[in-house]
PDB file of C-alpha atoms in Angstrom:
ATOM      1  CA  MET K 839       4.052  36.358  47.714  1.00  0.00           C
ATOM      2  CA  GLN K 840       0.837  38.278  47.318  1.00  0.00           C
ATOM      3  CA  ILE K 841       0.713  40.122  44.167  1.00  0.00           C
ATOM      4  CA  ALA K 842      -1.919  42.763  43.680  1.00  0.00           C
ATOM      5  CA  CYS K 843      -2.855  41.273  40.400  1.00  0.00           C
ATOM      6  CA  ALA K 844      -3.608  44.772  38.854  1.00  0.00           C
ATOM      7  CA  VAL K 845      -4.634  44.385  34.963  1.00  0.00           C
ATOM      8  CA  ALA K 846      -0.846  44.846  34.425  1.00  0.00           C
ATOM      9  CA  ALA K 847       0.487  42.353  36.432  1.00  0.00           C
ATOM     10  CA  TRP K 848      -0.723  39.317  34.617  1.00  0.00           C
ATOM     11  CA  ALA K 849      -1.667  41.680  31.483  1.00  0.00           C
ATOM     12  CA  SER K 850      -0.630  41.513  28.688  1.00  0.00           C
ATOM     13  CA  LEU K 851      -1.923  36.768  26.747  1.00  0.00           C
ATOM     14  CA  SER K 852      -4.178  34.967  22.170  1.00  0.00           C
ATOM     15  CA  LEU K 853      -5.897  32.621  19.792  1.00  0.00           C
ATOM     16  CA  PRO K 854      -9.261  31.167  18.579  1.00  0.00           C
ATOM     17  CA  LEU K 855     -13.771  26.149  14.889  1.00  0.00           C
ATOM     18  CA  SER K 856     -17.660  22.894  14.731  1.00  0.00           C
ATOM     19  CA  ALA K 857     -16.692  20.462  12.086  1.00  0.00           C
ATOM     20  CA  ALA K 858     -16.416  16.555  11.597  1.00  0.00           C
ATOM     21  CA  PRO K 859     -13.766  14.894  13.488  1.00  0.00           C
ATOM     22  CA  THR K 860     -10.748  15.747  11.934  1.00  0.00           C
ATOM     23  CA  GLU K 861      -7.593  15.887  13.752  1.00  0.00           C
ATOM     24  CA  PRO K 862      -7.796  19.324  14.760  1.00  0.00           C
ATOM     25  CA  GLU K 863      -5.151  21.815  14.148  1.00  0.00           C
ATOM     26  CA  ASN K 864      -3.349  22.481  17.766  1.00  0.00           C
ATOM     27  CA  CYS K 865      -2.865  25.996  19.022  1.00  0.00           C
ATOM     28  CA  PRO K 866      -2.476  28.169  17.430  1.00  0.00           C
ATOM     29  CA  GLY K 867      -5.409  27.801  15.456  1.00  0.00           C
ATOM     30  CA  LEU K 868      -7.730  29.862  13.761  1.00  0.00           C
ATOM     31  CA  ILE K 869      -8.181  33.690  14.798  1.00  0.00           C
ATOM     32  CA  ALA K 870     -11.635  34.849  13.100  1.00  0.00           C
ATOM     33  CA  SER K 871     -11.931  38.464  12.466  1.00  0.00           C
ATOM     34  CA  ARG K 872      -8.882  40.253  14.072  1.00  0.00           C
ATOM     35  CA  ASP K 873      -9.690  43.366  12.543  1.00  0.00           C
ATOM     36  CA  THR K 874     -13.215  43.659  13.265  1.00  0.00           C
ATOM     37  CA  LEU K 875     -14.415  46.492  15.443  1.00  0.00           C
ATOM     38  CA  PHE K 876     -15.966  45.236  18.927  1.00  0.00           C
ATOM     39  CA  ALA K 877     -17.964  47.737  20.994  1.00  0.00           C
ATOM     40  CA  ARG K 878     -18.011  45.468  24.444  1.00  0.00           C
ATOM     41  CA  ALA K 879     -14.239  45.408  24.650  1.00  0.00           C
ATOM     42  CA  ALA K 880     -12.235  46.465  27.434  1.00  0.00           C
ATOM     43  CA  LEU K 881      -9.597  44.967  26.956  1.00  0.00           C
ATOM     44  CA  ARG K 882      -7.025  45.272  24.133  1.00  0.00           C
ATOM     45  CA  GLN K 883      -6.395  42.791  21.132  1.00  0.00           C
ATOM     46  CA  ASP K 884      -4.088  41.262  23.266  1.00  0.00           C
ATOM     47  CA  GLU K 885      -5.397  40.601  26.359  1.00  0.00           C
ATOM     48  CA  VAL K 886      -7.954  38.270  27.672  1.00  0.00           C
ATOM     49  CA  GLY K 887     -10.319  38.364  30.731  1.00  0.00           C
ATOM     50  CA  LEU K 888     -10.265  35.492  33.448  1.00  0.00           C
ATOM     51  CA  THR K 889     -12.551  35.455  36.380  1.00  0.00           C
ATOM     52  CA  PHE K 890     -12.791  32.900  38.868  1.00  0.00           C
ATOM     53  CA  VAL K 891     -16.610  32.220  39.562  1.00  0.00           C
ATOM     54  CA  GLY K 892     -16.375  29.656  42.222  1.00  0.00           C
ATOM     55  CA  HIS K 893     -16.005  25.634  42.023  1.00  0.00           C
ATOM     56  CA  ALA K 894     -14.902  24.757  38.379  1.00  0.00           C
ATOM     57  CA  THR K 895     -16.268  27.549  36.982  1.00  0.00           C
ATOM     58  CA  PHE K 896     -14.294  30.694  35.280  1.00  0.00           C
ATOM     59  CA  LEU K 897     -15.103  33.484  32.722  1.00  0.00           C
ATOM     60  CA  ILE K 898     -13.144  33.889  29.853  1.00  0.00           C
ATOM     61  CA  GLU K 899     -13.717  37.088  28.187  1.00  0.00           C
ATOM     62  CA  THR K 900     -11.933  37.853  24.409  1.00  0.00           C
ATOM     63  CA  PRO K 901     -11.203  41.015  23.089  1.00  0.00           C
ATOM     64  CA  GLN K 902     -14.094  41.007  20.833  1.00  0.00           C
ATOM     65  CA  GLY K 903     -16.414  40.813  23.752  1.00  0.00           C
ATOM     66  CA  VAL K 904     -16.884  36.852  23.582  1.00  0.00           C
ATOM     67  CA  ARG K 905     -17.937  35.599  27.155  1.00  0.00           C
ATOM     68  CA  ILE K 906     -17.457  31.986  28.404  1.00  0.00           C
ATOM     69  CA  ALA K 907     -18.525  29.645  31.291  1.00  0.00           C
ATOM     70  CA  THR K 908     -16.413  26.850  32.014  1.00  0.00           C
ATOM     71  CA  ASP K 909     -18.350  24.039  33.754  1.00  0.00           C
ATOM     72  CA  TYR K 910     -21.361  25.913  33.748  1.00  0.00           C
ATOM     73  CA  SER K 911     -24.260  24.381  36.335  1.00  0.00           C
ATOM     74  CA  ASP K 912     -27.250  25.656  38.251  1.00  0.00           C
ATOM     75  CA  GLY K 913     -25.309  26.359  41.364  1.00  0.00           C
ATOM     76  CA  THR K 914     -22.661  28.382  39.859  1.00  0.00           C
ATOM     77  CA  ARG K 915     -23.064  30.989  37.044  1.00  0.00           C
ATOM     78  CA  PRO K 916     -21.310  34.302  36.155  1.00  0.00           C
ATOM     79  CA  PRO K 917     -23.601  37.290  36.721  1.00  0.00           C
ATOM     80  CA  VAL K 918     -24.405  37.580  33.066  1.00  0.00           C
ATOM     81  CA  PRO K 919     -25.269  35.400  30.713  1.00  0.00           C
ATOM     82  CA  PRO K 920     -22.409  33.766  28.606  1.00  0.00           C
ATOM     83  CA  ASP K 921     -22.410  33.522  24.970  1.00  0.00           C
ATOM     84  CA  VAL K 922     -20.932  29.896  25.363  1.00  0.00           C
ATOM     85  CA  ALA K 923     -20.991  27.525  28.353  1.00  0.00           C
ATOM     86  CA  THR K 924     -19.207  23.986  28.684  1.00  0.00           C
ATOM     87  CA  MET K 925     -20.381  21.509  30.593  1.00  0.00           C
ATOM     88  CA  ASN K 926     -18.933  18.385  32.181  1.00  0.00           C
ATOM     89  CA  LYS K 927     -20.604  15.066  33.282  1.00  0.00           C
ATOM     90  CA  ALA K 928     -19.228  13.642  36.434  1.00  0.00           C
ATOM     91  CA  HIS K 929     -21.827  15.866  38.909  1.00  0.00           C
ATOM     92  CA  SER K 930     -24.372  18.133  38.658  1.00  0.00           C
ATOM     93  CA  THR K 931     -22.042  20.979  39.938  1.00  0.00           C
ATOM     94  CA  HIS K 932     -20.381  20.478  36.282  1.00  0.00           C
ATOM     95  CA  PHE K 933     -23.398  20.973  34.097  1.00  0.00           C
ATOM     96  CA  SER K 934     -27.113  22.370  33.961  1.00  0.00           C
ATOM     97  CA  TYR K 935     -30.016  20.457  33.204  1.00  0.00           C
ATOM     98  CA  ARG K 936     -31.499  24.325  32.860  1.00  0.00           C
ATOM     99  CA  PRO K 937     -28.925  26.622  31.145  1.00  0.00           C
ATOM    100  CA  ASP K 938     -29.825  29.785  30.220  1.00  0.00           C
ATOM    101  CA  PRO K 939     -32.028  30.537  27.018  1.00  0.00           C
ATOM    102  CA  GLY K 940     -29.769  33.177  26.244  1.00  0.00           C
ATOM    103  CA  ILE K 941     -26.720  31.108  25.734  1.00  0.00           C
ATOM    104  CA  LYS K 942     -25.870  30.680  22.209  1.00  0.00           C
ATOM    105  CA  HIS K 943     -23.628  27.786  22.464  1.00  0.00           C
ATOM    106  CA  VAL K 944     -24.117  24.967  24.772  1.00  0.00           C
ATOM    107  CA  LEU K 945     -21.080  22.489  24.890  1.00  0.00           C
ATOM    108  CA  LYS K 946     -21.319  18.987  26.720  1.00  0.00           C
ATOM    109  CA  GLY K 947     -18.696  17.717  27.632  1.00  0.00           C
ATOM    110  CA  TRP K 948     -19.763  14.377  26.862  1.00  0.00           C
ATOM    111  CA  ASP K 949     -21.918  12.638  23.916  1.00  0.00           C
ATOM    112  CA  PRO K 950     -25.493  11.484  25.080  1.00  0.00           C
ATOM    113  CA  ALA K 951     -25.377   9.226  22.353  1.00  0.00           C
ATOM    114  CA  GLY K 952     -22.340   7.388  23.192  1.00  0.00           C
ATOM    115  CA  GLY K 953     -18.615   7.817  22.437  1.00  0.00           C
ATOM    116  CA  PRO K 954     -16.307  11.160  22.814  1.00  0.00           C
ATOM    117  CA  ALA K 955     -17.832  14.401  22.395  1.00  0.00           C
ATOM    118  CA  TYR K 956     -16.459  16.635  19.900  1.00  0.00           C
ATOM    119  CA  HIS K 957     -16.107  20.387  19.766  1.00  0.00           C
ATOM    120  CA  ASP K 958     -14.101  22.353  17.524  1.00  0.00           C
ATOM    121  CA  LEU K 959     -16.338  26.029  17.226  1.00  0.00           C
ATOM    122  CA  THR K 960     -15.353  29.339  16.583  1.00  0.00           C
ATOM    123  CA  VAL K 961     -16.639  32.188  17.832  1.00  0.00           C
ATOM    124  CA  GLN K 962     -15.876  35.353  16.646  1.00  0.00           C
ATOM    125  CA  ASP K 963     -12.055  35.825  18.375  1.00  0.00           C
ATOM    126  CA  VAL K 964     -12.300  32.238  19.966  1.00  0.00           C
ATOM    127  CA  ARG K 965     -11.916  29.025  18.768  1.00  0.00           C
ATOM    128  CA  ILE K 966     -13.177  26.292  21.481  1.00  0.00           C
ATOM    129  CA  ARG K 967     -12.180  22.495  21.017  1.00  0.00           C
ATOM    130  CA  SER K 968     -12.378  19.753  23.093  1.00  0.00           C
ATOM    131  CA  VAL K 969      -9.788  16.753  24.169  1.00  0.00           C
ATOM    132  CA  SER K 970     -12.227  13.512  25.656  1.00  0.00           C
ATOM    133  CA  THR K 971     -11.118  12.001  28.860  1.00  0.00           C
ATOM    134  CA  ASN K 972     -12.836   9.152  31.106  1.00  0.00           C
ATOM    135  CA  ILE K 973     -14.332   9.027  34.430  1.00  0.00           C
ATOM    136  CA  ARG K 974     -14.928   7.038  37.211  1.00  0.00           C
ATOM    137  CA  SER K 975     -18.878   6.201  37.713  1.00  0.00           C
ATOM    138  CA  TYR K 976     -20.091   5.986  41.310  1.00  0.00           C
ATOM    139  CA  GLY K 977     -20.109   2.362  41.489  1.00  0.00           C
ATOM    140  CA  GLY K 978     -16.239   3.303  40.769  1.00  0.00           C
ATOM    141  CA  ALA K 979     -16.163   1.320  37.337  1.00  0.00           C
ATOM    142  CA  THR K 980     -14.664   3.625  34.255  1.00  0.00           C
ATOM    143  CA  GLU K 981     -17.375   5.532  32.096  1.00  0.00           C
ATOM    144  CA  TYR K 982     -15.382   6.320  28.937  1.00  0.00           C
ATOM    145  CA  ASP K 983     -15.656   9.826  27.407  1.00  0.00           C
ATOM    146  CA  GLY K 984     -17.518  11.246  30.330  1.00  0.00           C
ATOM    147  CA  ASN K 985     -15.164  14.551  30.608  1.00  0.00           C
ATOM    148  CA  SER K 986     -13.728  16.670  28.429  1.00  0.00           C
ATOM    149  CA  ILE K 987     -10.746  19.063  28.489  1.00  0.00           C
ATOM    150  CA  PHE K 988     -11.851  22.300  26.620  1.00  0.00           C
ATOM    151  CA  VAL K 989      -9.439  24.306  25.208  1.00  0.00           C
ATOM    152  CA  PHE K 990      -9.570  28.052  24.457  1.00  0.00           C
ATOM    153  CA  GLU K 991      -7.651  29.789  22.033  1.00  0.00           C
ATOM    154  CA  THR K 992      -7.692  33.510  21.388  1.00  0.00           C
ATOM    155  CA  SER K 993      -5.088  36.670  21.588  1.00  0.00           C
ATOM    156  CA  GLN K 994      -2.527  34.301  20.859  1.00  0.00           C
ATOM    157  CA  LEU K 995      -3.145  32.033  24.167  1.00  0.00           C
ATOM    158  CA  CYS K 996      -4.025  28.575  24.973  1.00  0.00           C
ATOM    159  CA  ILE K 997      -6.214  28.343  27.793  1.00  0.00           C
ATOM    160  CA  ALA K 998      -6.939  24.927  28.969  1.00  0.00           C
ATOM    161  CA  HIS K 999      -9.900  24.218  31.660  1.00  0.00           C
ATOM    162  CA  LEU K1000      -9.411  20.117  32.895  1.00  0.00           C
ATOM    163  CA  GLY K1001     -12.957  19.891  33.852  1.00  0.00           C
ATOM    164  CA  HIS K1002     -13.630  16.980  36.054  1.00  0.00           C
ATOM    165  CA  LEU K1003      -9.970  15.124  35.226  1.00  0.00           C
ATOM    166  CA  HIS K1004     -10.038  11.240  36.949  1.00  0.00           C
ATOM    167  CA  HIS K1005      -6.627   9.915  35.417  1.00  0.00           C
ATOM    168  CA  THR K1006      -3.624  11.001  34.093  1.00  0.00           C
ATOM    169  CA  LEU K1007      -3.242  11.894  30.521  1.00  0.00           C
ATOM    170  CA  SER K1008      -1.414   9.761  27.597  1.00  0.00           C
ATOM    171  CA  PRO K1009       0.729  10.946  24.771  1.00  0.00           C
ATOM    172  CA  GLU K1010      -2.443  11.208  22.644  1.00  0.00           C
ATOM    173  CA  HIS K1011      -4.082  13.689  24.703  1.00  0.00           C
ATOM    174  CA  LEU K1012      -1.244  15.390  25.185  1.00  0.00           C
ATOM    175  CA  LYS K1013      -0.713  16.042  21.272  1.00  0.00           C
ATOM    176  CA  LYS K1014      -4.499  16.701  20.873  1.00  0.00           C
ATOM    177  CA  LEU K1015      -3.911  19.491  23.459  1.00  0.00           C
ATOM    178  CA  GLY K1016      -1.304  21.098  22.076  1.00  0.00           C
ATOM    179  CA  ARG K1017       0.753  24.245  23.697  1.00  0.00           C
ATOM    180  CA  ILE K1018      -0.963  25.433  26.671  1.00  0.00           C
ATOM    181  CA  ASP K1019      -0.114  28.449  28.104  1.00  0.00           C
ATOM    182  CA  VAL K1020      -3.092  28.568  30.926  1.00  0.00           C
ATOM    183  CA  LEU K1021      -4.054  25.637  33.019  1.00  0.00           C
ATOM    184  CA  LEU K1022      -7.069  26.040  34.962  1.00  0.00           C
ATOM    185  CA  VAL K1023      -6.778  22.455  37.296  1.00  0.00           C
ATOM    186  CA  PRO K1024      -9.309  21.080  39.994  1.00  0.00           C
ATOM    187  CA  VAL K1025      -6.991  20.054  43.010  1.00  0.00           C
ATOM    188  CA  ASP K1026      -9.545  18.607  45.491  1.00  0.00           C
ATOM    189  CA  GLY K1027      -7.057  15.554  45.222  1.00  0.00           C
ATOM    190  CA  GLY K1028     -10.289  12.873  45.195  1.00  0.00           C
ATOM    191  CA  TYR K1029     -13.377  13.674  43.340  1.00  0.00           C
ATOM    192  CA  THR K1030     -11.080  14.597  40.669  1.00  0.00           C
ATOM    193  CA  LEU K1031      -7.190  13.266  40.507  1.00  0.00           C
ATOM    194  CA  GLU K1032      -5.371  12.345  43.809  1.00  0.00           C
ATOM    195  CA  THR K1033      -2.792  14.862  43.998  1.00  0.00           C
ATOM    196  CA  PHE K1034       0.507  12.918  43.256  1.00  0.00           C
ATOM    197  CA  ASP K1035      -0.762  12.039  39.872  1.00  0.00           C
ATOM    198  CA  MET K1036      -2.211  15.837  39.286  1.00  0.00           C
ATOM    199  CA  MET K1037       1.674  16.745  39.534  1.00  0.00           C
ATOM    200  CA  GLU K1038       2.435  14.217  37.044  1.00  0.00           C
ATOM    201  CA  VAL K1039      -0.434  16.082  34.558  1.00  0.00           C
ATOM    202  CA  LEU K1040       0.738  19.319  35.477  1.00  0.00           C
ATOM    203  CA  ARG K1041       4.809  18.686  34.575  1.00  0.00           C
ATOM    204  CA  ALA K1042       3.356  16.909  31.440  1.00  0.00           C
ATOM    205  CA  ILE K1043       1.278  19.691  30.245  1.00  0.00           C
ATOM    206  CA  ASN K1044       4.045  22.411  31.353  1.00  0.00           C
ATOM    207  CA  ALA K1045       1.907  25.446  31.057  1.00  0.00           C
ATOM    208  CA  SER K1046       3.475  28.801  32.083  1.00  0.00           C
ATOM    209  CA  LEU K1047       0.394  29.627  34.239  1.00  0.00           C
ATOM    210  CA  MET K1048      -1.929  26.964  36.420  1.00  0.00           C
ATOM    211  CA  ILE K1049      -4.839  28.283  38.360  1.00  0.00           C
ATOM    212  CA  PRO K1050      -6.391  26.044  41.028  1.00  0.00           C
ATOM    213  CA  MET K1051     -10.318  25.437  41.327  1.00  0.00           C
ATOM    214  CA  HIS K1052     -12.024  22.721  42.072  1.00  0.00           C
ATOM    215  CA  PHE K1053     -11.276  22.934  46.153  1.00  0.00           C
ATOM    216  CA  PHE K1054     -13.913  23.206  49.275  1.00  0.00           C
ATOM    217  CA  GLY K1055     -11.918  25.357  51.647  1.00  0.00           C
ATOM    218  CA  PRO K1056      -8.059  26.280  52.487  1.00  0.00           C
ATOM    219  CA  SER K1057      -7.552  22.830  54.021  1.00  0.00           C
ATOM    220  CA  THR K1058      -7.897  21.130  50.922  1.00  0.00           C
ATOM    221  CA  LEU K1059      -6.205  23.990  48.833  1.00  0.00           C
ATOM    222  CA  ASN K1060      -2.981  24.141  50.683  1.00  0.00           C
ATOM    223  CA  ARG K1061      -2.478  20.293  50.880  1.00  0.00           C
ATOM    224  CA  PHE K1062      -2.451  20.666  46.960  1.00  0.00           C
ATOM    225  CA  LEU K1063      -0.015  23.824  47.290  1.00  0.00           C
ATOM    226  CA  SER K1064       2.149  21.843  49.963  1.00  0.00           C
ATOM    227  CA  SER K1065       2.813  19.172  47.182  1.00  0.00           C
ATOM    228  CA  ALA K1066       2.852  22.118  44.127  1.00  0.00           C
ATOM    229  CA  ARG K1067       5.593  24.188  46.046  1.00  0.00           C
ATOM    230  CA  GLU K1068       7.867  21.212  45.567  1.00  0.00           C
ATOM    231  CA  HIS K1069       7.777  21.639  41.882  1.00  0.00           C
ATOM    232  CA  PHE K1070       6.569  25.655  41.033  1.00  0.00           C
ATOM    233  CA  PRO K1071       6.428  28.832  42.417  1.00  0.00           C
ATOM    234  CA  VAL K1072       3.181  29.808  44.057  1.00  0.00           C
ATOM    235  CA  GLU K1073       1.478  33.478  44.324  1.00  0.00           C
ATOM    236  CA  PHE K1074      -1.619  34.520  45.626  1.00  0.00           C
ATOM    237  CA  SER K1075      -4.150  37.377  43.556  1.00  0.00           C
ATOM    238  CA  ASN K1076      -5.983  39.973  45.645  1.00  0.00           C
ATOM    239  CA  THR K1077      -8.736  39.555  42.913  1.00  0.00           C
ATOM    240  CA  ALA K1078     -10.552  36.806  41.236  1.00  0.00           C
ATOM    241  CA  ALA K1079     -10.726  39.253  38.146  1.00  0.00           C
ATOM    242  CA  ILE K1080      -7.464  38.963  36.401  1.00  0.00           C
ATOM    243  CA  THR K1081      -6.611  40.305  32.719  1.00  0.00           C
ATOM    244  CA  LEU K1082      -3.735  37.665  30.651  1.00  0.00           C
ATOM    245  CA  SER K1083      -1.478  38.332  27.692  1.00  0.00           C
ATOM    246  CA  ARG K1084       0.888  36.191  26.283  1.00  0.00           C
ATOM    247  CA  ALA K1085       3.884  38.948  26.711  1.00  0.00           C
ATOM    248  CA  ALA K1086       3.239  38.732  30.539  1.00  0.00           C
ATOM    249  CA  LEU K1087       3.498  35.056  30.819  1.00  0.00           C
ATOM    250  CA  PRO K1088       5.510  34.082  33.216  1.00  0.00           C
ATOM    251  CA  LYS K1089       9.275  32.534  31.962  1.00  0.00           C
ATOM    252  CA  THR K1090       8.790  29.237  33.988  1.00  0.00           C
ATOM    253  CA  PRO K1091       5.598  27.777  35.217  1.00  0.00           C
ATOM    254  CA  LYS K1092       4.073  29.406  38.015  1.00  0.00           C
ATOM    255  CA  ILE K1093       1.028  28.618  39.874  1.00  0.00           C
ATOM    256  CA  LEU K1094      -1.486  31.232  40.811  1.00  0.00           C
ATOM    257  CA  VAL K1095      -4.120  31.236  43.445  1.00  0.00           C
ATOM    258  CA  LEU K1096      -7.299  33.360  43.040  1.00  0.00           C
ATOM    259  CA  PRO K1097      -9.853  34.144  45.691  1.00  0.00           C
ATOM    260  CA  GLY K1098     -12.894  31.530  45.826  1.00  0.00           C
ATOM    261  CA  HIS K1099     -13.206  28.182  46.245  1.00  0.00           C
TER     262      HIS K1099
END
């Protein structure tokens, strides 16, 4: 079913630390400076802006005007420099060697020194944390901790970006993720996780709203949606930019397709 996705349609989803590797507090976490006045806000305190820029890149905007670009790369960037950029390692379409120098926080989803990346950062009214997963190398071997699922907590919402996920999630992964309200899902079915296994991930996380990304045209998307419809209703947005709020989350899990690829 087509939806206009006016601000009211998905309007009205809130939440938001860098620290040593202790067990992170799961969503909801710290919300910083709730009463601080913000100059750039076109959003209410309970709203979050989400725009599908393309491939695996979304622009997330908080009520206090913090801009975050997910899987920021040299080829896919939002039209304005974000305050925070997250990246993943699997391919160059998910990271940048030359991020815009105006970006205050560049968060790599892998640790160049080895081992899992660990991020738990609060920027104004958003908390950003990471959960490490593995990737396949070009030769097919397992490269441990090459991907991170980034979780963004703001305005009582927990938004998770699966990055370049290559395997299903263990109970430990799910415990670290905590409650997820909005899930950004790679749906290519090959470069990342095979569609059957991705359905297992979606059912395990059980987010209220799931938004596909990382597809290469209608045929790839439709292959995913044909499987997804066996488990979830599917709707289409007329616009790549939507406004989220916790109050307007679907009552049961749903997939929303934004224009682009």
